[in-house]
Every structure is written in C-alpha cells, then in structure tokens.
Amino acid sequence: IDDSLQNKNITLDDIFISVKTTKHYQYTRLPIILKTWFQLAKEQIWFFTDTENRQHQNQTNGHMVNTNCSASHQRKHLCCKMSVEYDHFLDSGKKWFCHFDDDNYVNVPRLVEALQKYNHQEDWYLGRTSVNEPVQIYKKPTNELMFSFWFATGGAGFCISRSLALKMLPVASGGRFISICEKIRLPDDVSMGFIIEHLMKKNLTLVPEFHSHLEQMKLLPAESFREQISFSYAKAKDEWNVVDVPGFDTRYDPSRFLSLHCFLFPQFKFCPR
Ligand code: UDP
Ligand code: MN
C-alpha cells in the first residue's frame, strides 16, 4: 500500500468514541460493553446517559456523562444526547468523532486501522446507510421534491473528522443540533446527515464494515469478523438477530458479544482456554 495514501500517525488516542446509552439499559447492555470492548479503549470511550450511577462512574474512571436529557426514545431526547456527544467531542480536541449505540460491539483495533486511510484535516463523514435510497424532502402541498440526502445509520456507528465537525460548529454546536432536529422533525442520525450532506454539502463515504441490526447479523462470516468495525444485536419477539459465533452458551451470552470478544481477543481473562 502506498504510504502517502495513509495516515499511520492516527492512533487510538486521536479518536473520541461516544456511546449513547440510557438508564433503561444500564444493567443489560452497558455491562457487556464494560466487560469487552471498553477494556480496549478505556481512555477514549465516553458514555452518554441520562442517569447517575456511582458504580459505573467508578468502573469507567468517570467516563459516564449524565446528559440530563430525558430517558426516552423520542426524537427530541435522542437528539439531545447526540448534541451533547458532539459538544464533548469539540471540547476533547481529538481528531475523530465516532458515535455508537449501546447495542454495538466495536472492534477497536479495526476502527483505528480504518481511520488511518483518511485525513482528519479533510472533511469526512464515514458510515453505512440504513436503506438503499436517500431521504427525500418534498414541498407541501405541491409534493415537489425539494432536496434529498444520505445519512449514516446511528445504530451501525459513524465517524466524522475534526475538520468537518468544526465546519458544522455554527449550525450544530452548543445545543443548536437539537434545534435542527426539531425544525426538520427527523431523528438524530438523520439530522446529522441533513447537516453534513445538505447544509455542509459534504457526502457520506460508505464504509460497509459498520453494521447495525437492520442487517442480518448471522450473514457475516466468521472469517470476516476481524475486518469488521462494528456489530450489533437485537431481539424482536422471540427471535434474536445476532452474530453467528462459536463460544459461550446462548443462555449466558444471548447477544453473542462475549463470544465475539473472545473470538477476536482470546487472551482476555474471562475467555475459555
Ligand atoms: N436509547 C436512549 N433512550 C431510550 C431508549 C434508547 O438513549 O429511552 C438509546 C439506546 O441506549 C441506544 C439507542 O438509543 O443507544 C437505540 O436504542 P434501541 O437499540 O433500543 O432502539 P433502536 O432505535 O435500535 O430500535
Ligand atoms: Mn438498537
């Protein structure tokens, strides 16, 4: 590989990793992350939640941020969290902002490697789309297409370079992100796409190694796990949409993230040997 195309200087410490979570998942989803991929980036991962928890604050060395946003799945409150995540990134001075949900597993070394292909001093919006068509905004009542844009689905995770994040500052910083969400009445990840693609005129770059539970996780071959950046899981009724990975019993590890972690990092203490 041509060295000039790479930015090998980027290390884990150049990345601000935010994880959106909530009190509803503090005893289910959060402990899985704390046991697995959080251990590989303790200094770089910050959790954005809506509650106080002394034990978690200790376990993360103070990396739980109480956003004071309401604990609900409503657009306004999710946008509130994203807004706080973005503002914290700006304050961090880091080169990359990567957002994930608390039902993501992040392959930390792979994330670092992936960002090395891009220059943080240029404008980059990296992620994966949820559907195969852009969001289309129509004029009422004539139904004339006004504009369309792509967005990276938040449930797969996405990254934004510092250069781009700084350009968004006048429209998105200091809570202004929430006003945009409210104005266009779209979810946080869609609003991010609106700001970047429509207002900033910068295109999303597709990085197919990000994965959300909108995909069928079992379709990912085990031989490819090392190359993937993120994974997810979901439970709909009695059906689990999970990564097909050998390891712990499904009763002990229904999300499969403990098994996935041991598949990738078998040296961890809790992994069988
Ligand atoms: N979430 C939240 N508050 C809530 C519910 C969910 O902040 O009341 C967060 C949750 O922690 C996760 C993201 O929003 O990071 C997506 O939630 P979930 O996976 O439950 O729903 P999805 O949108 O994927 O169906
Ligand atoms: Mn989810």
GROMACS .gro file of C-alpha atoms and ligand atoms in nm:
model
  299
    1ILE     CA    1   0.000   0.000   0.000
    2ASP     CA    2   0.120   0.347  -0.092
    3ASP     CA    3   0.227   0.515   0.232
    4SER     CA    4   0.128   0.860   0.112
    5LEU     CA    5  -0.234   0.747   0.098
    6GLN     CA    6  -0.227   0.655   0.462
    7ASN     CA    7  -0.225   0.843   0.783
    8LYS     CA    8  -0.044   0.594   1.003
    9ASN     CA    9   0.002   0.867   1.261
   10ILE     CA   10  -0.357   0.822   1.372
   11THR     CA   11  -0.369   0.619   1.691
   12LEU     CA   12  -0.647   0.519   1.926
   13ASP     CA   13  -0.581   0.829   2.130
   14ASP     CA   14  -0.681   1.052   1.839
   15ILE     CA   15  -1.036   0.915   1.849
   16PHE     CA   16  -1.325   1.029   2.066
   17ILE     CA   17  -1.562   0.733   2.094
   18SER     CA   18  -1.909   0.815   2.222
   19VAL     CA   19  -2.167   0.556   2.319
   20LYS     CA   20  -2.529   0.656   2.359
   21THR     CA   21  -2.693   0.474   2.647
   22THR     CA   22  -2.976   0.513   2.897
   23LYS     CA   23  -3.080   0.410   3.245
   24HIS     CA   24  -3.313   0.154   3.087
   25TYR     CA   25  -3.011  -0.043   2.963
   26GLN     CA   26  -2.763   0.021   3.242
   27TYR     CA   27  -2.786  -0.332   3.381
   28THR     CA   28  -2.832  -0.515   3.049
   29ARG     CA   29  -2.638  -0.357   2.761
   30LEU     CA   30  -2.380  -0.147   2.944
   31PRO     CA   31  -2.217  -0.430   3.146
   32ILE     CA   32  -2.146  -0.623   2.825
   33ILE     CA   33  -1.958  -0.327   2.680
   34LEU     CA   34  -1.771  -0.265   3.005
   35LYS     CA   35  -1.658  -0.626   3.011
   36THR     CA   36  -1.546  -0.637   2.648
   37TRP     CA   37  -1.451  -0.359   2.407
   38PHE     CA   38  -1.445  -0.081   2.666
   39GLN     CA   39  -1.137  -0.255   2.811
   40LEU     CA   40  -0.951  -0.185   2.485
   41ALA     CA   41  -1.016   0.190   2.485
   42LYS     CA   42  -1.081   0.295   2.844
   43GLU     CA   43  -0.942   0.644   2.794
   44GLN     CA   44  -1.117   0.709   2.463
   45ILE     CA   45  -1.471   0.583   2.523
   46TRP     CA   46  -1.730   0.810   2.684
   47PHE     CA   47  -2.084   0.704   2.767
   48PHE     CA   48  -2.370   0.950   2.728
   49THR     CA   49  -2.654   0.855   2.955
   50ASP     CA   50  -2.949   1.002   3.145
   51THR     CA   51  -2.882   0.886   3.499
   52GLU     CA   52  -2.625   0.880   3.778
   53ASN     CA   53  -2.463   0.550   3.875
   54ARG     CA   54  -2.171   0.555   4.119
   55GLN     CA   55  -2.061   0.203   4.039
   56HIS     CA   56  -2.043   0.270   3.666
   57GLN     CA   57  -1.871   0.601   3.726
   58ASN     CA   58  -1.602   0.411   3.922
   59GLN     CA   59  -1.575   0.132   3.666
   60THR     CA   60  -1.518   0.381   3.383
   61ASN     CA   61  -1.295   0.621   3.574
   62GLY     CA   62  -1.556   0.895   3.541
   63HIS     CA   63  -1.641   0.836   3.177
   64MET     CA   64  -2.019   0.832   3.226
   65VAL     CA   65  -2.165   1.166   3.117
   66ASN     CA   66  -2.507   1.247   3.253
   67THR     CA   67  -2.653   1.447   2.965
   68ASN     CA   68  -2.958   1.550   3.169
   69CYS     CA   69  -3.156   1.457   2.860
   70SER     CA   70  -3.479   1.268   2.929
   71ALA     CA   71  -3.469   0.891   2.930
   72SER     CA   72  -3.691   0.823   2.634
   73HIS     CA   73  -3.675   0.703   2.279
   74GLN     CA   74  -3.838   1.020   2.150
   75ARG     CA   75  -3.664   1.213   1.876
   76LYS     CA   76  -3.610   1.519   2.089
   77HIS     CA   77  -3.438   1.329   2.368
   78LEU     CA   78  -3.215   1.123   2.140
   79CYS     CA   79  -3.117   1.442   1.959
   80CYS     CA   80  -3.041   1.593   2.297
   81LYS     CA   81  -2.787   1.317   2.363
   82MET     CA   82  -2.628   1.344   2.018
   83SER     CA   83  -2.596   1.716   2.071
   84VAL     CA   84  -2.410   1.662   2.400
   85GLU     CA   85  -2.188   1.395   2.238
   86TYR     CA   86  -2.091   1.637   1.960
   87ASP     CA   87  -2.017   1.922   2.202
   88HIS     CA   88  -1.799   1.694   2.416
   89PHE     CA   89  -1.607   1.587   2.107
   90LEU     CA   90  -1.540   1.950   2.017
   91ASP     CA   91  -1.406   2.012   2.368
   92SER     CA   92  -1.191   1.697   2.358
   93GLY     CA   93  -0.964   1.829   2.083
   94LYS     CA   94  -0.947   1.480   1.927
   95LYS     CA   95  -0.910   1.421   1.553
   96TRP     CA   96  -1.208   1.191   1.502
   97PHE     CA   97  -1.559   1.170   1.647
   98CYS     CA   98  -1.705   0.819   1.635
   99HIS     CA   99  -2.056   0.757   1.765
  100PHE     CA  100  -2.202   0.417   1.855
  101ASP     CA  101  -2.515   0.283   2.023
  102ASP     CA  102  -2.502   0.064   2.332
  103ASP     CA  103  -2.608  -0.240   2.127
  104ASN     CA  104  -2.291  -0.214   1.919
  105TYR     CA  105  -1.975  -0.415   1.960
  106VAL     CA  106  -1.679  -0.216   1.829
  107ASN     CA  107  -1.368  -0.392   1.701
  108VAL     CA  108  -1.139  -0.123   1.840
  109PRO     CA  109  -0.811  -0.202   1.657
  110ARG     CA  110  -1.001  -0.226   1.329
  111LEU     CA  111  -1.165   0.113   1.387
  112VAL     CA  112  -0.823   0.270   1.433
  113GLU     CA  113  -0.687   0.099   1.122
  114ALA     CA  114  -0.988   0.209   0.916
  115LEU     CA  115  -0.947   0.576   1.011
  116GLN     CA  116  -0.581   0.566   0.909
  117LYS     CA  117  -0.700   0.563   0.548
  118TYR     CA  118  -0.847   0.912   0.581
  119ASN     CA  119  -0.704   1.252   0.661
  120HIS     CA  120  -0.870   1.411   0.965
  121GLN     CA  121  -0.776   1.753   0.826
  122GLU     CA  122  -1.013   1.689   0.539
  123ASP     CA  123  -1.391   1.661   0.565
  124TRP     CA  124  -1.502   1.303   0.618
  125TYR     CA  125  -1.836   1.153   0.715
  126LEU     CA  126  -1.794   0.776   0.732
  127GLY     CA  127  -2.064   0.519   0.792
  128ARG     CA  128  -2.325   0.293   0.649
  129THR     CA  129  -2.669   0.378   0.514
  130SER     CA  130  -2.976   0.210   0.657
  131VAL     CA  131  -3.174   0.190   0.334
  132ASN     CA  132  -3.076   0.198  -0.030
  133GLU     CA  133  -3.230   0.531  -0.104
  134PRO     CA  134  -3.171   0.881   0.024
  135VAL     CA  135  -3.410   1.076   0.245
  136GLN     CA  136  -3.630   1.286   0.018
  137ILE     CA  137  -3.787   1.608   0.133
  138TYR     CA  138  -4.096   1.725  -0.052
  139LYS     CA  139  -4.257   2.065  -0.066
  140LYS     CA  140  -4.613   2.085   0.059
  141PRO     CA  141  -4.876   2.092  -0.078
  142THR     CA  142  -4.737   2.053  -0.430
  143ASN     CA  143  -4.528   1.744  -0.348
  144GLU     CA  144  -4.237   1.881  -0.544
  145LEU     CA  145  -3.901   1.728  -0.447
  146MET     CA  146  -3.703   1.996  -0.264
  147PHE     CA  147  -3.385   1.803  -0.186
  148SER     CA  148  -3.255   1.466  -0.081
  149PHE     CA  149  -2.963   1.345   0.128
  150TRP     CA  150  -2.800   1.033   0.265
  151PHE     CA  151  -2.727   0.964   0.630
  152ALA     CA  152  -2.519   0.711   0.820
  153THR     CA  153  -2.740   0.498   1.041
  154GLY     CA  154  -2.656   0.566   1.406
  155GLY     CA  155  -2.715   0.204   1.501
  156ALA     CA  156  -2.413   0.098   1.296
  157GLY     CA  157  -2.191   0.377   1.423
  158PHE     CA  158  -2.032   0.655   1.218
  159CYS     CA  159  -1.725   0.878   1.229
  160ILE     CA  160  -1.673   1.245   1.149
  161SER     CA  161  -1.333   1.410   1.102
  162ARG     CA  162  -1.243   1.710   1.314
  163SER     CA  163  -1.222   1.932   1.009
  164LEU     CA  164  -1.583   1.856   0.920
  165ALA     CA  165  -1.703   1.878   1.281
  166LEU     CA  166  -1.552   2.227   1.303
  167LYS     CA  167  -1.734   2.339   0.988
  168MET     CA  168  -2.060   2.227   1.148
  169LEU     CA  169  -1.992   2.437   1.455
  170PRO     CA  170  -2.205   2.740   1.361
  171VAL     CA  171  -2.514   2.527   1.296
  172ALA     CA  172  -2.470   2.239   1.541
  173SER     CA  173  -2.268   2.339   1.848
  174GLY     CA  174  -2.390   2.450   2.189
  175GLY     CA  175  -2.719   2.264   2.160
  176ARG     CA  176  -2.804   2.403   1.815
  177PHE     CA  177  -2.811   2.042   1.692
  178ILE     CA  178  -3.136   1.996   1.889
  179SER     CA  179  -3.295   2.295   1.716
  180ILE     CA  180  -3.214   2.144   1.376
  181CYS     CA  181  -3.370   1.810   1.476
  182GLU     CA  182  -3.681   1.991   1.590
  183LYS     CA  183  -3.700   2.205   1.279
  184ILE     CA  184  -3.678   1.917   1.034
  185ARG     CA  185  -3.851   1.671   1.271
  186LEU     CA  186  -3.613   1.385   1.196
  187PRO     CA  187  -3.415   1.151   1.424
  188ASP     CA  188  -3.063   1.232   1.544
  189ASP     CA  189  -2.872   1.029   1.286
  190VAL     CA  190  -3.089   1.158   1.002
  191SER     CA  191  -3.041   1.514   1.125
  192MET     CA  192  -2.665   1.456   1.122
  193GLY     CA  193  -2.694   1.352   0.757
  194PHE     CA  194  -2.906   1.659   0.684
  195ILE     CA  195  -2.647   1.891   0.837
  196ILE     CA  196  -2.349   1.728   0.666
  197GLU     CA  197  -2.489   1.643   0.323
  198HIS     CA  198  -2.745   1.919   0.275
  199LEU     CA  199  -2.609   2.213   0.474
  200MET     CA  200  -2.232   2.142   0.454
  201LYS     CA  201  -2.253   1.984   0.107
  202LYS     CA  202  -2.019   1.700   0.207
  203ASN     CA  203  -2.105   1.347   0.103
  204LEU     CA  204  -2.127   1.040   0.320
  205THR     CA  205  -1.850   0.792   0.240
  206LEU     CA  206  -1.980   0.437   0.261
  207VAL     CA  207  -1.780   0.214   0.489
  208PRO     CA  208  -1.950  -0.126   0.474
  209GLU     CA  209  -1.760  -0.261   0.776
  210PHE     CA  210  -2.003  -0.076   1.004
  211HIS     CA  211  -2.305  -0.293   1.089
  212SER     CA  212  -2.642  -0.234   1.253
  213HIS     CA  213  -2.918  -0.478   1.346
  214LEU     CA  214  -3.106  -0.366   1.036
  215GLU     CA  215  -2.888  -0.628   0.869
  216GLN     CA  216  -2.900  -0.997   0.946
  217MET     CA  217  -2.601  -1.043   1.171
  218LYS     CA  218  -2.580  -1.416   1.109
  219LEU     CA  219  -2.487  -1.349   0.746
  220LEU     CA  220  -2.145  -1.217   0.848
  221PRO     CA  221  -1.892  -1.497   0.801
  222ALA     CA  222  -1.665  -1.568   1.099
  223GLU     CA  223  -1.361  -1.537   0.871
  224SER     CA  224  -1.453  -1.171   0.819
  225PHE     CA  225  -1.504  -1.071   1.185
  226ARG     CA  226  -1.154  -0.930   1.216
  227GLU     CA  227  -1.215  -0.691   0.926
  228GLN     CA  228  -1.547  -0.558   1.057
  229ILE     CA  229  -1.558  -0.233   1.252
  230SER     CA  230  -1.889  -0.271   1.434
  231PHE     CA  231  -2.153  -0.534   1.506
  232SER     CA  232  -2.496  -0.517   1.665
  233TYR     CA  233  -2.776  -0.732   1.800
  234ALA     CA  234  -3.148  -0.710   1.850
  235LYS     CA  235  -3.429  -0.915   1.986
  236ALA     CA  236  -3.766  -0.900   1.811
  237LYS     CA  237  -4.030  -1.108   1.985
  238ASP     CA  238  -3.853  -1.439   2.044
  239GLU     CA  239  -3.611  -1.403   1.754
  240TRP     CA  240  -3.257  -1.287   1.822
  241ASN     CA  241  -3.069  -1.117   1.540
  242VAL     CA  242  -2.715  -1.196   1.646
  243VAL     CA  243  -2.369  -1.272   1.512
  244ASP     CA  244  -2.315  -1.641   1.448
  245VAL     CA  245  -2.004  -1.704   1.654
  246PRO     CA  246  -1.894  -2.012   1.846
  247GLY     CA  247  -1.833  -1.969   2.217
  248PHE     CA  248  -2.040  -1.935   2.532
  249ASP     CA  249  -2.383  -2.089   2.579
  250THR     CA  250  -2.658  -1.868   2.434
  251ARG     CA  251  -2.831  -1.856   2.774
  252TYR     CA  252  -2.521  -1.697   2.927
  253ASP     CA  253  -2.437  -1.485   2.620
  254PRO     CA  254  -2.758  -1.416   2.425
  255SER     CA  255  -2.614  -1.109   2.248
  256ARG     CA  256  -2.308  -1.318   2.144
  257PHE     CA  257  -2.084  -1.021   2.222
  258LEU     CA  258  -1.889  -1.207   2.495
  259SER     CA  259  -1.824  -1.488   2.249
  260LEU     CA  260  -1.735  -1.244   1.971
  261HIS     CA  261  -1.492  -1.068   2.202
  262CYS     CA  262  -1.323  -1.398   2.291
  263PHE     CA  263  -1.313  -1.492   1.922
  264LEU     CA  264  -1.123  -1.170   1.849
  265PHE     CA  265  -0.926  -1.141   2.174
  266PRO     CA  266  -0.889  -1.491   2.324
  267GLN     CA  267  -0.627  -1.370   2.573
  268PHE     CA  268  -0.895  -1.198   2.785
  269LYS     CA  269  -0.925  -1.342   3.136
  270PHE     CA  270  -1.291  -1.437   3.108
  271CYS     CA  271  -1.232  -1.628   2.785
  272PRO     CA  272  -1.207  -2.007   2.798
  273ARG     CA  273  -0.871  -2.157   2.709
  274UDP     N1  274  -3.186   0.498   2.391
  274UDP     C1  275  -3.194   0.608   2.474
  274UDP     N2  276  -3.308   0.630   2.545
  274UDP     C2  277  -3.415   0.546   2.538
  274UDP     C3  278  -3.407   0.434   2.453
  274UDP     C4  279  -3.292   0.413   2.380
  274UDP     O1  280  -3.097   0.684   2.483
  274UDP     O2  281  -3.513   0.570   2.604
  274UDP     C5  282  -3.062   0.473   2.316
  274UDP     C6  283  -3.009   0.333   2.338
  274UDP     O3  284  -2.929   0.330   2.453
  274UDP     C7  285  -2.934   0.307   2.210
  274UDP     C8  286  -3.012   0.387   2.106
  274UDP     O4  287  -3.088   0.483   2.179
  274UDP     O5  288  -2.801   0.356   2.216
  274UDP     C9  289  -3.104   0.299   2.024
  274UDP     O6  290  -3.192   0.231   2.109
  274UDP     P1  291  -3.253   0.089   2.076
  274UDP     O7  292  -3.143  -0.002   2.033
  274UDP     O8  293  -3.334   0.045   2.195
  274UDP     O9  294  -3.355   0.115   1.958
  274UDP     P2  295  -3.342   0.109   1.801
  274UDP    O10  296  -3.353   0.252   1.757
  274UDP    O11  297  -3.212   0.046   1.765
  274UDP    O12  298  -3.458   0.026   1.760
  275MN      MN  299  -3.074  -0.079   1.855
   0.00000   0.00000   0.00000
